mmCIF file with all atom_site columns, C-alpha atoms in Angstrom:
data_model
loop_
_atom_site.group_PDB
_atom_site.id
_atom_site.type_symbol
_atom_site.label_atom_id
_atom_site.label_alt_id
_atom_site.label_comp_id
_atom_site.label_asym_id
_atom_site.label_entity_id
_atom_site.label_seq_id
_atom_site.pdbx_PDB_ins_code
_atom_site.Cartn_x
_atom_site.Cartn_y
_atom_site.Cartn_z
_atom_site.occupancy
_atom_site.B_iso_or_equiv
_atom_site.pdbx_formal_charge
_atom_site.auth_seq_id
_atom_site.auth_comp_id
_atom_site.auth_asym_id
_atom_site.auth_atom_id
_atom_site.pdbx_PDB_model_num
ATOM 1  C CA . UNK J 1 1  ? 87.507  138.300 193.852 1.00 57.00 ? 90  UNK J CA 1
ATOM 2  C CA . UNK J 1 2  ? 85.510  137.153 191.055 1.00 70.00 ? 91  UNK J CA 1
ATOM 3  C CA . UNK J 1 3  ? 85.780  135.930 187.561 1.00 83.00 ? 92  UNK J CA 1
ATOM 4  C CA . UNK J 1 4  ? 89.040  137.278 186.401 1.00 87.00 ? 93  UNK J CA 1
ATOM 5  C CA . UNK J 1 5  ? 90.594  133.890 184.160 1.00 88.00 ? 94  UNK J CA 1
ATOM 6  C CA . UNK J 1 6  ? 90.940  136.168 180.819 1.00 90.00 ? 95  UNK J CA 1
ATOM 7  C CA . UNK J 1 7  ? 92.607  139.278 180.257 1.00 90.00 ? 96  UNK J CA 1
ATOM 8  C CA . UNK J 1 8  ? 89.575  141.492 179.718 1.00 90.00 ? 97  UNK J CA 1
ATOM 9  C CA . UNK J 1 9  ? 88.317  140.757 183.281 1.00 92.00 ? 98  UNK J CA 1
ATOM 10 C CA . UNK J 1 10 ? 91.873  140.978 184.993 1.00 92.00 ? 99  UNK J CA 1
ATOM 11 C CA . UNK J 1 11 ? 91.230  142.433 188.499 1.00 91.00 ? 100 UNK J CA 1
ATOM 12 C CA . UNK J 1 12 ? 92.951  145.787 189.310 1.00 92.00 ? 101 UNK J CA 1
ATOM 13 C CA . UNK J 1 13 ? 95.443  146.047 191.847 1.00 91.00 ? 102 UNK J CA 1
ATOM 14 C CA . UNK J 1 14 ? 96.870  148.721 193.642 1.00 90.00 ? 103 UNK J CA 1
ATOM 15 C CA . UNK J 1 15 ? 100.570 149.229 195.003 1.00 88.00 ? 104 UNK J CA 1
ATOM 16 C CA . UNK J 1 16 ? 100.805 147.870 198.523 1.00 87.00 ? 105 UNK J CA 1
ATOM 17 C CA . UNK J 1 17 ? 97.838  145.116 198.512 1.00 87.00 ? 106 UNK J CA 1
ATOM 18 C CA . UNK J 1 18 ? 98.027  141.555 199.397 1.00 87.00 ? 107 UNK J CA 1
ATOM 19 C CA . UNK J 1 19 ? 96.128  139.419 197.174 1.00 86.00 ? 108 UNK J CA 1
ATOM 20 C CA . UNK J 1 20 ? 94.772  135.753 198.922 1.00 83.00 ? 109 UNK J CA 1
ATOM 21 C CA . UNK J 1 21 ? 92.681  133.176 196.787 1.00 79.00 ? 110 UNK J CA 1
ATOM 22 C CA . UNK J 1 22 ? 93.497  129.905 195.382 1.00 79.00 ? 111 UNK J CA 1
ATOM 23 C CA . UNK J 1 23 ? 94.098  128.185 192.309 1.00 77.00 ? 112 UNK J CA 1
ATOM 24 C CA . UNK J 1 24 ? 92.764  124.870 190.822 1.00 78.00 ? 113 UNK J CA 1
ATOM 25 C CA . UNK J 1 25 ? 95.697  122.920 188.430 1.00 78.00 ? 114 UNK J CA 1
ATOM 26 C CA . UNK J 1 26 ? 96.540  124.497 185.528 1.00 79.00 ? 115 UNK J CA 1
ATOM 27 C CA . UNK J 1 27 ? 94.432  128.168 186.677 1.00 82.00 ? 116 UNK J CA 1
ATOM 28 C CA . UNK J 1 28 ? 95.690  131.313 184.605 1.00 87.00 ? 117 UNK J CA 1
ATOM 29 C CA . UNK J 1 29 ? 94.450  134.583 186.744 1.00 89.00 ? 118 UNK J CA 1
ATOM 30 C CA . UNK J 1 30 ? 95.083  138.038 185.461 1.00 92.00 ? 119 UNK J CA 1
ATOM 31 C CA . UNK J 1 31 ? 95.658  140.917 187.507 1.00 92.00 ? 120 UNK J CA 1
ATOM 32 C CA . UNK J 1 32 ? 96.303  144.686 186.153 1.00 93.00 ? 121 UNK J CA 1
ATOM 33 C CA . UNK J 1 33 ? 98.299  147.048 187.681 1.00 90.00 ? 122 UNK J CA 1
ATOM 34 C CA . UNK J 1 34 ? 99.145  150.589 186.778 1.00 88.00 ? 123 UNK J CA 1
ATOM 35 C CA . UNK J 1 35 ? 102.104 152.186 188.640 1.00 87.00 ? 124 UNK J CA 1
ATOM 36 C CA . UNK J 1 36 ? 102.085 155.527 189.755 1.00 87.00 ? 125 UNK J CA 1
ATOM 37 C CA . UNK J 1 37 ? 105.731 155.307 190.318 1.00 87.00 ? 126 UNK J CA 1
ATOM 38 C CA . UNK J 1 38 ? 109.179 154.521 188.483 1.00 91.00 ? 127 UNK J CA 1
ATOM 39 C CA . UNK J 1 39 ? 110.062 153.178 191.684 1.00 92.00 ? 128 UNK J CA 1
ATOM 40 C CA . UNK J 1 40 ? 110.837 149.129 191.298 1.00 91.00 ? 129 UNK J CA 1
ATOM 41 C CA . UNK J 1 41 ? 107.771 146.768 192.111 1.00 87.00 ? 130 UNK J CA 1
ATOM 42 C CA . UNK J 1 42 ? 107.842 143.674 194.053 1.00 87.00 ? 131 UNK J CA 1
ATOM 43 C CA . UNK J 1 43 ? 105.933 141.295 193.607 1.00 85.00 ? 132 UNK J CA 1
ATOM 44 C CA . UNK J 1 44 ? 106.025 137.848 196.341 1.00 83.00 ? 133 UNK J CA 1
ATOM 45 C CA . UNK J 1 45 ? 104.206 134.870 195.459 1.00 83.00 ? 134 UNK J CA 1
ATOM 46 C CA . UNK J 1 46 ? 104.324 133.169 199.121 1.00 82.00 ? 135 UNK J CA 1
ATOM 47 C CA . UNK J 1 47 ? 103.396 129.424 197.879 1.00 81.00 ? 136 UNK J CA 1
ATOM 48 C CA . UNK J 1 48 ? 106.192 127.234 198.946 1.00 77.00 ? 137 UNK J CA 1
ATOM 49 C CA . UNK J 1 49 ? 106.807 129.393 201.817 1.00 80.00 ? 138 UNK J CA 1
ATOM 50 C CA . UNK J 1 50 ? 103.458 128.419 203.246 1.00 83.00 ? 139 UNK J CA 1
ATOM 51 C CA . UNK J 1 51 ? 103.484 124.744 202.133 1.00 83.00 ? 140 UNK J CA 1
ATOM 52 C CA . UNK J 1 52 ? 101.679 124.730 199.108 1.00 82.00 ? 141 UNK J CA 1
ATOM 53 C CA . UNK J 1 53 ? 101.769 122.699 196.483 1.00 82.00 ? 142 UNK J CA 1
ATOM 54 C CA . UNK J 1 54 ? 101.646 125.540 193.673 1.00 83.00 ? 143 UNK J CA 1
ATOM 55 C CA . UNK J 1 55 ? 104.823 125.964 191.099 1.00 81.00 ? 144 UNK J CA 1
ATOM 56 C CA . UNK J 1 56 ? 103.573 129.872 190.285 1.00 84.00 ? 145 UNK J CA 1
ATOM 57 C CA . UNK J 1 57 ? 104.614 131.249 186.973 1.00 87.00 ? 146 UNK J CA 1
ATOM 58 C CA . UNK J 1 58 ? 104.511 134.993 186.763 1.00 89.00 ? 147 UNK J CA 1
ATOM 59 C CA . UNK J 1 59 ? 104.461 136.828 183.407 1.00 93.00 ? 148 UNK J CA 1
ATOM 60 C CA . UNK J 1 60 ? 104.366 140.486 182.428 1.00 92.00 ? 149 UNK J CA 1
ATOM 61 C CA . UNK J 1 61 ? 102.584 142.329 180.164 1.00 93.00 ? 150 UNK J CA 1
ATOM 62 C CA . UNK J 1 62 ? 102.743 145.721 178.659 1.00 90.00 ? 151 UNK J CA 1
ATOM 63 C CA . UNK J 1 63 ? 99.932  147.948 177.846 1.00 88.00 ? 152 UNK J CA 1
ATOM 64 C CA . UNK J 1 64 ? 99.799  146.383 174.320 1.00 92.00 ? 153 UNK J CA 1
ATOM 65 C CA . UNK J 1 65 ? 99.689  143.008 174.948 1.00 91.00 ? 154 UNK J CA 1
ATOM 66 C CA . UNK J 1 66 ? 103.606 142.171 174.502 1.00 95.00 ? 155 UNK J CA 1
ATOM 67 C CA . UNK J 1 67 ? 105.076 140.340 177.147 1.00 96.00 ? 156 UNK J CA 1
ATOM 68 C CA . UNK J 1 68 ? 107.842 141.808 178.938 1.00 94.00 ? 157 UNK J CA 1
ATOM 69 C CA . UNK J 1 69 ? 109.008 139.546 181.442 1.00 92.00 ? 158 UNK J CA 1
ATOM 70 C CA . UNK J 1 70 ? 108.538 135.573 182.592 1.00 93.00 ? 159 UNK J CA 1
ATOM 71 C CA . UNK J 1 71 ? 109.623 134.187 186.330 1.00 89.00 ? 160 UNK J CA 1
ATOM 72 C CA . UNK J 1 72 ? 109.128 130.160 186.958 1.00 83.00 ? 161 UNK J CA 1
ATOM 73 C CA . UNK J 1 73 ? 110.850 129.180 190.074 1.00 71.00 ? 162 UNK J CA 1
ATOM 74 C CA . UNK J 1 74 ? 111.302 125.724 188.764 1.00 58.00 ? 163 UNK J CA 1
ATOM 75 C CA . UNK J 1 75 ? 111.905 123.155 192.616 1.00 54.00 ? 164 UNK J CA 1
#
């Protein structure tokens, strides 16, 4: 929900939660989330499995800005 296309307004997310919205070409979102756990995360990006169009890119982030991780399931 919202205005959440730069860093400083990434929306918080909690474990468990489903996130819905959509994306216009080219759209960066940011999302925050702080584990509670060591536990592993997962983390599904359901485009092609419900038709869409969207080629998702996910990349991680630590605390100080470093990136720690890139997926792009290139088709």
């Amino acid at each position: 929900n919202g205005d959440h296309a730069e860093r400083e307004k990434a929306q918080a997310l909690e474990l468990d939660q489903t996130i819905n919205g959509t994306a216009s070409s080219a759209a960066i979102d940011w999302f925050s989330l702080k584990p509670t756990t060591t536990d592993p995360i997962i983390i599904n990006v359901m485009a092609e499995r419900i038709d869409s169009r969207m080629d998702p890119t996910l990349v991680l982030y630590n605390e100080a800005g470093r990136e720690i991780e890139r997926h792009h399931d290139m088709r």
